């Protein structure tokens, strides 16, 4: 239902009251100059004014430099912020534009630039102006692509690169209500012309969605999010109880657990496959169900999502299959190797041998110390798993595994969430981090639950 003129404006206390700000000295608000983000800025400033010791507010505008007027729009935001006593900075996307997938590239650049700006401001919190209308449009787009887990829509918070939370306090607020906030403050806003360009899928859906359709999509999103959280909780409990790392790169799962409640077992298997194979997407649902049936039937061997899965008497084992393992230069900046490890050079310089720079590549077949093999881990599988682990190479010579080397920082990561971790998935992400020895994700910035009040 559209917000009518006599209805009260959105309440900042309701929008931001459950946001955990204690211990945070600064919060970044992403402000493009559009109506949604400008309203976010005004509402959050009003909320901070109610606090006894509020964090500093920094507005950051990303200038994608895709339209001639983008610089002027950023300057308009800067003037508004100066008039309201808000710190502001503009960051520009200066990288070379791709020949295709421009919108996706711009979105990735925006996230990276905002995360960088948050780091410079000394915070891990970036607020964005996504609305209930955006949520309805997103769910409609995902429904057109087959639905699935994506029907939960936009998460109320997403952890970016393991270090910065992108938080969306306005997901329960309609766009028309935010326009009324701007009108009440006498603030003009800019409408991006691409929002009305039928060349873009979101613009077409925005024009097509009427009020009943928006309400239906928002209901779908709430129900799907609740179902996703519930399934994640049960899958995380299964992983904690039934899975173990029994050798470097080798996971063991109790077959009885995978033969249990079908939906939970299949989801847990999809998660384990993604981590073992270093994939950023979960394995195909239909193929995982078929694999689960094979595992329940008895001993077997299969590959899926770059993972080798072996059912033996001792258990179900998962490891990285021996193909497509990358070789990448070792530098001071961290790189995610094979979707399974974040690796960087610790020392300022690792001297080259004969002019050859150091690289990270798979270890290959080497003897595995007995102390590295846990109880019930078949030696042959432990050797195969170890062969796919990262090692330091230089001049065509393997210098040994990266694990434990003083010169190299090597930290496991959980494949599906290396770059983006939706708050929906915090439970299984933490369970898988415990399993592989990765750092556990930080708690959600929403106090007591993972989403703001609707």
Coordinates of C-alpha atoms in Angstrom, one line a residue, residues 49-313:
X49 CA 21.2 13.3 17.1
X50 CA 19.2 11.3 19.7
X51 CA 22.3 9.4 21.0
X52 CA 24.4 10.6 24.0
X53 CA 27.7 9.6 22.3
X54 CA 27.0 9.0 18.6
X55 CA 29.6 7.8 16.2
X56 CA 30.8 10.2 13.5
X57 CA 28.9 10.0 10.2
X58 CA 30.8 10.0 6.9
X59 CA 28.9 10.2 3.6
X60 CA 30.7 8.6 0.7
X61 CA 29.6 9.0 -2.9
X62 CA 30.9 6.7 -5.6
X63 CA 31.3 8.4 -8.9
X64 CA 31.2 5.6 -11.5
X65 CA 32.0 8.2 -14.3
X66 CA 29.6 6.5 -16.6
X67 CA 27.5 9.6 -17.4
X68 CA 28.5 13.1 -18.2
X69 CA 26.7 14.5 -15.2
X70 CA 27.9 12.1 -12.5
X71 CA 30.6 14.5 -11.2
X72 CA 28.0 17.3 -10.8
X73 CA 25.7 14.9 -8.9
X74 CA 28.6 14.0 -6.5
X75 CA 29.3 17.7 -6.0
X76 CA 25.6 18.3 -5.1
X77 CA 25.8 15.6 -2.4
X78 CA 29.0 17.3 -1.1
X79 CA 27.2 20.7 -0.8
X80 CA 24.2 19.1 1.0
X81 CA 26.6 17.4 3.4
X82 CA 28.5 20.6 4.1
X83 CA 25.3 22.5 4.8
X84 CA 24.2 19.8 7.3
X85 CA 27.6 19.4 9.0
X86 CA 28.3 15.9 7.6
X87 CA 31.7 14.8 6.5
X88 CA 31.8 13.8 2.9
X89 CA 34.1 12.3 0.3
X90 CA 33.8 11.3 -3.3
X91 CA 35.6 8.2 -4.6
X92 CA 35.8 7.6 -8.4
X93 CA 35.9 4.4 -10.4
X94 CA 38.9 4.8 -12.6
X95 CA 39.5 1.3 -13.8
X96 CA 39.1 0.3 -17.4
X97 CA 35.5 -0.5 -18.4
X98 CA 34.7 -4.0 -19.5
X99 CA 33.3 -4.7 -22.9
X100 CA 30.3 -6.5 -21.4
X101 CA 28.7 -6.9 -18.0
X102 CA 29.1 -3.2 -17.2
X103 CA 26.5 -3.1 -14.5
X104 CA 28.0 -6.1 -12.6
X105 CA 31.4 -4.6 -12.9
X106 CA 30.2 -1.2 -11.7
X107 CA 28.5 -2.9 -8.7
X108 CA 31.7 -4.8 -7.8
X109 CA 33.7 -1.6 -8.1
X110 CA 31.2 0.2 -5.9
X111 CA 31.5 -2.4 -3.2
X112 CA 35.3 -2.3 -3.3
X113 CA 35.5 1.5 -3.2
X114 CA 33.0 1.8 -0.3
X115 CA 34.9 -0.9 1.6
X116 CA 38.1 1.0 1.0
X117 CA 36.5 4.2 2.2
X118 CA 35.2 2.5 5.3
X119 CA 38.7 1.2 6.1
X120 CA 40.1 4.7 5.6
X121 CA 37.4 6.1 8.0
X122 CA 38.2 3.4 10.6
X123 CA 34.9 1.6 10.5
X124 CA 33.4 -1.8 9.4
X125 CA 29.9 -0.4 8.8
X126 CA 28.5 1.0 5.6
X127 CA 24.8 1.9 5.4
X128 CA 23.1 1.6 2.0
X129 CA 19.6 2.8 0.9
X130 CA 18.0 -0.4 -0.5
X131 CA 14.2 -0.2 0.0
X132 CA 11.2 -2.5 0.1
X133 CA 10.7 -1.7 -3.5
X134 CA 14.2 -2.9 -4.3
X135 CA 13.5 -6.0 -2.4
X136 CA 10.3 -6.7 -4.4
X137 CA 12.1 -6.1 -7.7
X138 CA 15.0 -8.4 -6.7
X139 CA 12.6 -11.3 -5.7
X140 CA 10.7 -10.9 -9.0
X141 CA 14.0 -11.1 -10.9
X142 CA 15.1 -14.2 -9.0
X143 CA 11.7 -15.8 -9.5
X144 CA 12.2 -15.4 -13.2
X145 CA 15.5 -17.3 -13.0
X146 CA 14.1 -20.3 -11.1
X147 CA 13.8 -19.0 -7.5
X148 CA 15.7 -21.2 -5.0
X149 CA 17.6 -19.8 -2.1
X150 CA 17.7 -16.4 -3.8
X151 CA 14.0 -15.9 -3.1
X152 CA 15.0 -14.7 0.3
X153 CA 15.9 -11.5 -1.5
X154 CA 18.4 -8.9 -0.4
X155 CA 19.9 -9.6 3.0
X156 CA 19.5 -7.0 5.8
X157 CA 23.3 -7.1 6.1
X158 CA 26.1 -8.6 4.1
X159 CA 29.7 -9.0 5.1
X160 CA 32.1 -7.9 2.4
X161 CA 35.5 -9.5 2.0
X162 CA 35.4 -10.7 5.6
X163 CA 35.8 -7.2 7.0
X164 CA 33.1 -4.7 6.2
X165 CA 29.3 -4.9 6.8
X166 CA 27.0 -3.5 4.2
X167 CA 23.8 -2.8 6.1
X168 CA 20.4 -2.0 4.7
X169 CA 18.1 -0.5 7.3
X170 CA 15.4 0.6 4.8
X171 CA 14.5 -2.8 3.4
X172 CA 11.1 -2.6 5.2
X173 CA 10.4 1.0 4.0
X174 CA 8.7 1.9 0.8
X175 CA 10.3 4.3 -1.7
X176 CA 7.4 6.7 -1.6
X177 CA 7.8 7.2 2.2
X178 CA 11.4 8.2 1.6
X179 CA 10.5 10.8 -1.0
X180 CA 8.2 12.3 1.6
X181 CA 11.1 12.6 4.0
X182 CA 13.1 14.6 1.4
X183 CA 10.1 16.8 0.6
X184 CA 9.7 17.5 4.3
X185 CA 13.3 18.7 4.5
X186 CA 13.1 20.6 1.2
X187 CA 15.8 18.4 -0.3
X188 CA 15.9 17.7 -4.0
X189 CA 17.1 14.4 -5.4
X190 CA 18.4 13.0 -8.7
X191 CA 16.8 10.0 -10.5
X192 CA 19.2 7.9 -12.4
X193 CA 17.9 7.6 -15.9
X194 CA 18.9 4.0 -16.1
X195 CA 16.2 3.2 -13.5
X196 CA 13.7 3.9 -16.3
X197 CA 15.6 2.4 -19.2
X198 CA 13.8 -0.7 -20.5
X199 CA 17.1 -2.1 -21.7
X200 CA 17.7 -3.1 -18.0
X201 CA 15.7 -5.9 -16.4
X202 CA 15.2 -4.1 -13.1
X203 CA 13.8 -1.1 -14.8
X204 CA 11.3 -3.3 -16.8
X205 CA 10.1 -5.0 -13.6
X206 CA 9.9 -1.7 -11.7
X207 CA 7.5 -0.4 -14.3
X208 CA 5.5 -3.6 -14.3
X209 CA 5.1 -4.2 -10.5
X210 CA 1.8 -2.9 -9.2
X211 CA 0.9 -2.6 -5.5
X212 CA -0.6 -6.1 -5.0
X213 CA 2.5 -7.6 -6.8
X214 CA 4.9 -5.7 -4.6
X215 CA 3.1 -6.8 -1.4
X216 CA 3.1 -10.4 -2.7
X217 CA 6.8 -10.3 -3.5
X218 CA 7.6 -8.9 0.0
X219 CA 5.6 -11.7 1.6
X220 CA 7.5 -14.2 -0.5
X221 CA 10.8 -12.7 0.6
X222 CA 10.0 -12.9 4.3
X223 CA 8.8 -16.5 4.0
X224 CA 11.8 -17.6 2.0
X225 CA 14.2 -15.8 4.3
X226 CA 12.7 -17.6 7.3
X227 CA 12.9 -20.9 5.5
X228 CA 16.5 -20.3 4.5
X229 CA 17.6 -19.4 8.1
X230 CA 15.9 -22.5 9.4
X231 CA 17.5 -24.8 6.9
X232 CA 20.9 -23.1 7.5
X233 CA 20.5 -23.7 11.3
X234 CA 19.9 -27.4 10.8
X235 CA 22.7 -27.8 8.3
X236 CA 25.1 -26.0 10.5
X237 CA 24.2 -28.3 13.4
X238 CA 24.8 -31.3 11.2
X239 CA 28.2 -30.1 10.1
X240 CA 29.3 -29.3 13.7
X241 CA 28.2 -32.7 14.9
X242 CA 29.1 -35.0 12.0
X243 CA 32.0 -33.5 10.0
X244 CA 35.7 -33.2 10.8
X245 CA 39.0 -32.3 9.1
X246 CA 41.0 -35.5 9.3
X247 CA 44.1 -34.4 7.3
X248 CA 45.2 -31.3 5.4
X249 CA 42.5 -30.7 2.7
X250 CA 40.5 -33.9 3.7
X251 CA 37.1 -33.8 5.3
X252 CA 35.2 -36.7 6.8
X253 CA 31.4 -36.9 7.3
X254 CA 29.5 -39.5 9.2
X255 CA 27.4 -41.4 6.6
X256 CA 24.5 -41.7 9.0
X257 CA 24.2 -37.9 9.2
X258 CA 24.0 -37.6 5.4
X259 CA 21.4 -40.3 5.3
X260 CA 19.2 -38.4 7.8
X261 CA 16.5 -35.8 7.1
X262 CA 16.7 -35.4 3.4
X263 CA 16.5 -31.6 3.0
X264 CA 19.0 -30.9 5.7
X265 CA 21.4 -33.6 4.6
X266 CA 21.4 -32.4 1.0
X267 CA 21.9 -28.8 2.0
X268 CA 24.8 -29.7 4.3
X269 CA 26.4 -31.8 1.5
X270 CA 26.1 -28.8 -0.9
X271 CA 27.9 -26.6 1.6
X272 CA 30.6 -29.2 2.2
X273 CA 31.1 -29.7 -1.5
X274 CA 31.6 -25.9 -2.1
X275 CA 34.2 -25.7 0.7
X276 CA 36.1 -28.8 -0.3
X277 CA 36.1 -27.7 -4.0
X278 CA 36.7 -24.0 -3.3
X279 CA 33.6 -22.9 -5.2
X280 CA 31.8 -19.6 -4.8
X281 CA 28.4 -21.2 -5.6
X282 CA 26.7 -24.2 -4.0
X283 CA 26.6 -27.4 -6.1
X284 CA 23.6 -27.9 -8.4
X285 CA 20.7 -29.1 -6.2
X286 CA 19.5 -31.9 -8.5
X287 CA 23.0 -33.3 -8.9
X288 CA 23.6 -33.1 -5.1
X289 CA 20.4 -35.0 -4.4
X290 CA 21.5 -37.7 -6.8
X291 CA 24.9 -37.9 -5.1
X292 CA 23.3 -38.1 -1.7
X293 CA 21.3 -41.1 -2.9
X294 CA 24.4 -42.8 -4.1
X295 CA 26.2 -42.1 -0.9
X296 CA 23.3 -43.6 1.1
X297 CA 23.3 -46.7 -1.0
X298 CA 26.9 -47.7 -0.2
X299 CA 30.5 -47.3 -1.2
X300 CA 31.0 -45.1 -4.3
X301 CA 33.3 -42.5 -5.8
X302 CA 32.1 -39.3 -7.6
X303 CA 33.1 -35.7 -8.4
X304 CA 31.0 -32.6 -8.1
X305 CA 31.8 -28.9 -7.8
X306 CA 35.6 -29.7 -8.2
X307 CA 35.4 -32.0 -5.1
X308 CA 36.1 -35.7 -5.1
X309 CA 33.6 -37.5 -2.9
X310 CA 34.4 -41.1 -1.7
X311 CA 32.1 -43.3 0.4
X312 CA 34.0 -45.9 2.3
X313 CA 33.4 -48.0 5.3

